[in-house]
Amino acid sequence: MPDFQKADSHQMIERSFYMRDDVVLISRELIGKYLFTCFEGKLTGGIISETEAYNGIVDKASHAWSGRRTARTEIMYRKGGTAYIYLCYGIHSLFNIVTNNEDIPHAVLIRSIIPVVGFDLMCLRTNKRTLNHNEGIGPGKVSKLLGIHYSNSGLDISYDQLDRKSDIQHDIKRKIWIEDRGIIPEAEEVHVTKRIGVDYAQEDADLPYRFVWHKKTP
DNA sequence: CATAGGATCGCCT
DNA sequence: GGCGATCCTATGT
């Protein structure tokens, strides 16, 4: 378990990171970043350990395939750094980060985290006495641990440096954000595979858009 | 309005 | 590894 207190580089990821063109690269680069939520003043967070890229209108696995726009998917067409969260199987809120410019509906699904901050609250949310080893593995479980609900879809998770008026620790309005704390996964520990549960996507079903961090045991 | 199905999970065998 | 839960979303009449 990394010691986040000792990491010397704490930095909330800014807009330019999310606004880039290559959603697969962003998906890869999010491995090892810290995902935080703060709802009702309570902080929880973990290290992102699994992601999937969804490559907009040309990607048959994407909700925005062929430019589809509905009330739900409209959020995907916002600018990079927006949260796109939707309900899956009637039960699970799945958390995605919109990337690229406005009107380009790229997104990264966060599939797993390693819990780091707020264990007590995460136990409450999952109704467990202690967190299981695999409690953060699976996109539905990520949202459960962090208290993310699909009604939070559309929240801004980024910030614009020029608009920054005070220390981010005092930005009580921000509910979800990502920080770079200097963790760099070993390249050979990050596995690339096809995406989960998208067999319906025909020729796009096998694209190497999933990244899984298999950490060597310390 | 009605209805099929889903970027899943946990419990069961 | 099989299956039911559970309800919103998208689509069609």
Short mmCIF file of C-alpha atoms (C1' of nucleotides) in Angstrom, two decimals:
data_model
loop_
_atom_site.label_atom_id
_atom_site.label_comp_id
_atom_site.label_asym_id
_atom_site.label_seq_id
_atom_site.Cartn_x
_atom_site.Cartn_y
_atom_site.Cartn_z
CA MET A 1 0.00 0.00 0.00
CA PRO A 2 1.63 3.25 -1.12
CA ASP A 3 2.07 5.90 1.53
CA PHE A 4 0.23 8.86 0.03
CA GLN A 5 1.27 11.11 2.89
CA LYS A 6 4.89 10.82 1.86
CA ALA A 7 4.50 11.39 -1.85
CA ASP A 8 6.18 14.70 -2.59
CA SER A 9 4.22 15.59 -5.67
CA HIS A 10 0.52 16.24 -4.95
CA GLN A 11 -1.24 17.72 -7.88
CA MET A 12 -4.85 17.88 -8.94
CA ILE A 13 -5.03 17.01 -12.60
CA GLU A 14 -5.98 19.99 -14.68
CA ARG A 15 -8.08 20.49 -17.75
CA SER A 16 -5.34 20.12 -20.35
CA PHE A 17 -4.77 16.49 -19.32
CA TYR A 18 -8.36 15.55 -20.13
CA MET A 19 -8.73 17.74 -23.20
CA ARG A 20 -6.19 15.78 -25.23
CA ASP A 21 -7.12 13.89 -28.37
CA ASP A 22 -5.93 10.35 -27.55
CA VAL A 23 -8.43 8.74 -25.18
CA VAL A 24 -6.50 5.45 -25.17
CA LEU A 25 -3.34 7.24 -24.03
CA ILE A 26 -5.28 9.10 -21.33
CA SER A 27 -6.78 5.81 -20.21
CA ARG A 28 -3.27 4.36 -19.86
CA GLU A 29 -1.96 7.42 -18.07
CA LEU A 30 -4.76 7.35 -15.49
CA ILE A 31 -3.34 4.10 -14.10
CA GLY A 32 -1.62 5.03 -10.82
CA LYS A 33 -3.46 8.33 -10.36
CA TYR A 34 -5.48 9.02 -7.21
CA LEU A 35 -9.27 9.29 -7.52
CA PHE A 36 -10.98 11.16 -4.68
CA THR A 37 -14.52 12.00 -3.72
CA CYS A 38 -15.78 14.34 -1.05
CA PHE A 39 -19.49 14.09 -0.35
CA GLU A 40 -20.93 15.87 2.67
CA GLY A 41 -17.43 16.80 3.72
CA LYS A 42 -16.20 13.22 3.89
CA LEU A 43 -13.14 12.18 1.93
CA THR A 44 -12.59 8.82 0.29
CA GLY A 45 -10.08 7.88 -2.36
CA GLY A 46 -7.97 5.24 -4.02
CA ILE A 47 -5.40 4.56 -6.70
CA ILE A 48 -6.78 3.86 -10.17
CA SER A 49 -5.72 0.36 -11.17
CA GLU A 50 -7.91 -0.49 -14.17
CA THR A 51 -9.41 1.62 -16.97
CA GLU A 52 -11.08 1.28 -20.35
CA ALA A 53 -11.12 3.76 -23.22
CA TYR A 54 -14.28 4.44 -25.21
CA ASN A 55 -13.38 6.13 -28.44
CA GLY A 56 -16.43 8.21 -29.32
CA ILE A 57 -18.62 8.00 -32.38
CA VAL A 58 -16.43 5.52 -34.28
CA ASP A 59 -16.47 3.01 -31.40
CA LYS A 60 -19.33 0.50 -31.49
CA ALA A 61 -18.87 -0.21 -27.78
CA SER A 62 -19.47 3.44 -26.88
CA HIS A 63 -22.83 4.87 -25.85
CA ALA A 64 -22.02 7.65 -28.29
CA TRP A 65 -21.43 5.34 -31.23
CA SER A 66 -22.40 6.89 -34.58
CA GLY A 67 -23.03 10.19 -32.86
CA ARG A 68 -26.00 9.11 -30.81
CA ARG A 69 -27.23 11.88 -28.52
CA THR A 70 -29.80 11.26 -25.82
CA ALA A 71 -30.56 12.87 -22.48
CA ARG A 72 -28.19 10.39 -20.86
CA THR A 73 -25.30 10.49 -23.34
CA GLU A 74 -25.44 14.27 -23.79
CA ILE A 75 -22.97 14.52 -20.89
CA MET A 76 -20.39 12.70 -23.02
CA TYR A 77 -20.36 15.61 -25.45
CA ARG A 78 -19.20 18.06 -22.80
CA LYS A 79 -15.59 19.16 -22.48
CA GLY A 80 -12.88 16.90 -21.07
CA GLY A 81 -12.81 16.64 -17.30
CA THR A 82 -16.54 16.04 -16.86
CA ALA A 83 -17.97 13.00 -15.03
CA TYR A 84 -20.21 10.72 -17.09
CA ILE A 85 -22.01 8.33 -14.76
CA TYR A 86 -24.81 6.00 -15.74
CA LEU A 87 -26.82 3.20 -14.24
CA CYS A 88 -25.99 -0.32 -15.35
CA TYR A 89 -28.20 -3.38 -14.83
CA GLY A 90 -30.52 -1.32 -12.70
CA ILE A 91 -28.12 -1.46 -9.77
CA HIS A 92 -24.65 -0.15 -10.49
CA SER A 93 -23.46 3.40 -11.09
CA LEU A 94 -20.52 3.29 -13.52
CA PHE A 95 -18.06 6.19 -13.39
CA ASN A 96 -16.47 7.55 -16.55
CA ILE A 97 -14.34 10.59 -17.28
CA VAL A 98 -15.17 12.54 -20.41
CA THR A 99 -12.11 13.48 -22.45
CA ASN A 100 -11.25 15.60 -25.51
CA ASN A 101 -12.93 18.84 -26.61
CA GLU A 102 -16.59 19.68 -26.32
CA ASP A 103 -18.69 17.74 -28.87
CA ILE A 104 -16.20 14.87 -29.05
CA PRO A 105 -17.71 12.15 -26.81
CA HIS A 106 -14.62 10.28 -25.67
CA ALA A 107 -14.68 8.68 -22.20
CA VAL A 108 -12.61 6.55 -19.85
CA LEU A 109 -14.36 4.02 -17.61
CA ILE A 110 -12.71 3.53 -14.22
CA ARG A 111 -12.99 -0.20 -13.54
CA SER A 112 -10.91 -0.67 -10.37
CA ILE A 113 -9.20 1.23 -7.57
CA ILE A 114 -6.92 0.33 -4.68
CA PRO A 115 -8.58 1.88 -1.61
CA VAL A 116 -6.31 4.35 0.20
CA VAL A 117 -8.25 7.05 2.06
CA GLY A 118 -11.40 6.85 4.19
CA PHE A 119 -11.57 3.16 5.07
CA ASP A 120 -14.22 3.65 7.74
CA LEU A 121 -16.63 5.31 5.34
CA MET A 122 -15.86 2.80 2.58
CA CYS A 123 -16.71 -0.01 5.01
CA LEU A 124 -20.00 1.71 5.83
CA ARG A 125 -20.84 2.12 2.17
CA THR A 126 -20.14 -1.52 1.37
CA ASN A 127 -21.65 -2.79 4.61
CA LYS A 128 -18.43 -4.58 5.56
CA ARG A 129 -16.51 -4.68 8.83
CA THR A 130 -13.20 -4.65 6.97
CA LEU A 131 -12.53 -4.16 3.27
CA ASN A 132 -11.89 -7.33 1.29
CA HIS A 133 -8.75 -7.50 -0.82
CA ASN A 134 -10.87 -7.18 -3.98
CA GLU A 135 -13.38 -4.61 -2.73
CA GLY A 136 -12.24 -2.03 -5.27
CA ILE A 137 -12.18 -4.35 -8.27
CA GLY A 138 -15.10 -3.83 -10.65
CA PRO A 139 -16.65 -0.59 -11.93
CA GLY A 140 -19.79 -0.95 -9.82
CA LYS A 141 -17.68 -1.43 -6.70
CA VAL A 142 -15.58 1.65 -7.44
CA SER A 143 -18.69 3.81 -7.24
CA LYS A 144 -19.94 1.99 -4.18
CA LEU A 145 -16.69 2.61 -2.28
CA LEU A 146 -16.46 6.24 -3.29
CA GLY A 147 -20.15 7.08 -2.90
CA ILE A 148 -20.60 7.97 -6.55
CA HIS A 149 -24.21 7.94 -7.77
CA TYR A 150 -25.46 8.30 -11.32
CA SER A 151 -27.24 11.48 -10.29
CA ASN A 152 -23.72 12.97 -10.08
CA SER A 153 -23.33 12.66 -13.86
CA GLY A 154 -22.16 15.97 -15.31
CA LEU A 155 -20.05 17.06 -12.34
CA ASP A 156 -16.80 18.80 -13.20
CA ILE A 157 -13.85 16.76 -11.94
CA SER A 158 -11.14 19.00 -13.40
CA TYR A 159 -10.10 22.55 -12.74
CA ASP A 160 -8.89 25.41 -14.87
CA GLN A 161 -5.63 26.82 -13.63
CA LEU A 162 -6.44 30.38 -14.64
CA ASP A 163 -9.69 30.26 -12.69
CA ARG A 164 -8.03 28.91 -9.59
CA LYS A 165 -8.76 31.40 -6.85
CA SER A 166 -7.79 29.49 -3.76
CA ASP A 167 -6.11 26.34 -2.60
CA ILE A 168 -7.94 23.28 -3.89
CA GLN A 169 -8.21 21.96 -0.36
CA HIS A 170 -10.62 24.80 0.27
CA ASP A 171 -12.67 24.23 -2.85
CA ILE A 172 -15.54 22.64 -0.95
CA LYS A 173 -17.74 22.56 -4.01
CA ARG A 174 -15.64 19.94 -5.78
CA LYS A 175 -16.98 16.46 -5.15
CA ILE A 176 -14.86 14.29 -7.47
CA TRP A 177 -11.31 14.91 -8.65
CA ILE A 178 -8.07 13.16 -9.59
CA GLU A 179 -4.56 13.86 -8.31
CA ASP A 180 -1.13 12.94 -9.60
CA ARG A 181 0.91 11.95 -6.56
CA GLY A 182 3.93 10.80 -8.49
CA ILE A 183 3.12 7.10 -8.68
CA ILE A 184 4.47 5.65 -11.93
CA PRO A 185 3.51 2.00 -12.52
CA GLU A 186 6.19 -0.28 -13.95
CA ALA A 187 5.43 -0.61 -17.64
CA GLU A 188 5.51 -4.41 -17.55
CA GLU A 189 2.97 -4.39 -14.72
CA VAL A 190 0.32 -2.68 -16.85
CA HIS A 191 -1.46 -5.24 -18.99
CA VAL A 192 -3.39 -4.36 -22.12
CA THR A 193 -6.45 -6.41 -23.08
CA LYS A 194 -9.76 -6.13 -24.86
CA ARG A 195 -12.62 -4.54 -22.97
CA ILE A 196 -15.02 -6.42 -20.70
CA GLY A 197 -18.65 -7.02 -21.58
CA VAL A 198 -18.69 -5.46 -25.03
CA ASP A 199 -19.07 -8.55 -27.19
CA TYR A 200 -21.94 -6.86 -28.99
CA ALA A 201 -19.50 -4.31 -30.44
CA GLN A 202 -18.50 -6.55 -33.37
CA GLU A 203 -15.15 -5.51 -34.89
CA ASP A 204 -14.53 -3.10 -32.00
CA ALA A 205 -15.00 -5.76 -29.33
CA ASP A 206 -11.38 -6.88 -29.46
CA LEU A 207 -9.65 -3.48 -29.49
CA PRO A 208 -6.82 -3.27 -26.91
CA TYR A 209 -8.45 -0.48 -24.91
CA ARG A 210 -8.36 -1.94 -21.40
CA PHE A 211 -5.48 -1.34 -18.99
CA VAL A 212 -5.00 -3.40 -15.85
CA TRP A 213 -2.32 -2.75 -13.28
CA HIS A 214 -1.13 -6.06 -11.83
CA LYS A 215 1.17 -4.86 -9.08
CA LYS A 216 3.96 -7.12 -8.03
CA THR A 217 3.48 -8.04 -4.41
CA PRO A 218 5.71 -5.74 -2.33
"C1'" DC B 1 -47.47 3.70 -23.39
"C1'" DA B 2 -44.95 -0.87 -23.43
"C1'" DT B 3 -41.05 -3.50 -23.43
"C1'" DA B 4 -36.35 -5.51 -24.10
"C1'" DG B 5 -31.91 -5.31 -22.58
"C1'" DG B 6 -27.63 -3.58 -20.37
"C1'" DA B 7 -19.61 -1.00 -20.22
"C1'" DT B 8 -22.40 -5.80 -13.25
"C1'" DC B 9 -22.29 -8.13 -8.86
"C1'" DG B 10 -22.81 -11.56 -5.43
"C1'" DC B 11 -24.57 -15.68 -4.13
"C1'" DC B 12 -25.35 -20.34 -5.28
"C1'" DT B 13 -23.89 -24.96 -6.81
"C1'" DG C 1 -19.59 -20.98 -14.05
"C1'" DG C 2 -24.58 -20.13 -13.73
"C1'" DC C 3 -28.22 -17.17 -12.56
"C1'" DG C 4 -31.28 -13.69 -10.48
"C1'" DA C 5 -31.54 -8.97 -8.95
"C1'" DT C 6 -33.37 -4.52 -10.37
"C1'" DC C 7 -34.64 -0.21 -12.92
"C1'" DC C 8 -33.28 3.17 -16.10
"C1'" DT C 9 -32.73 4.01 -21.01
"C1'" DA C 10 -33.72 3.64 -25.62
"C1'" DT C 11 -36.67 2.41 -28.99
"C1'" DG C 12 -40.94 1.33 -31.16
"C1'" DT C 13 -46.13 1.57 -31.73
#
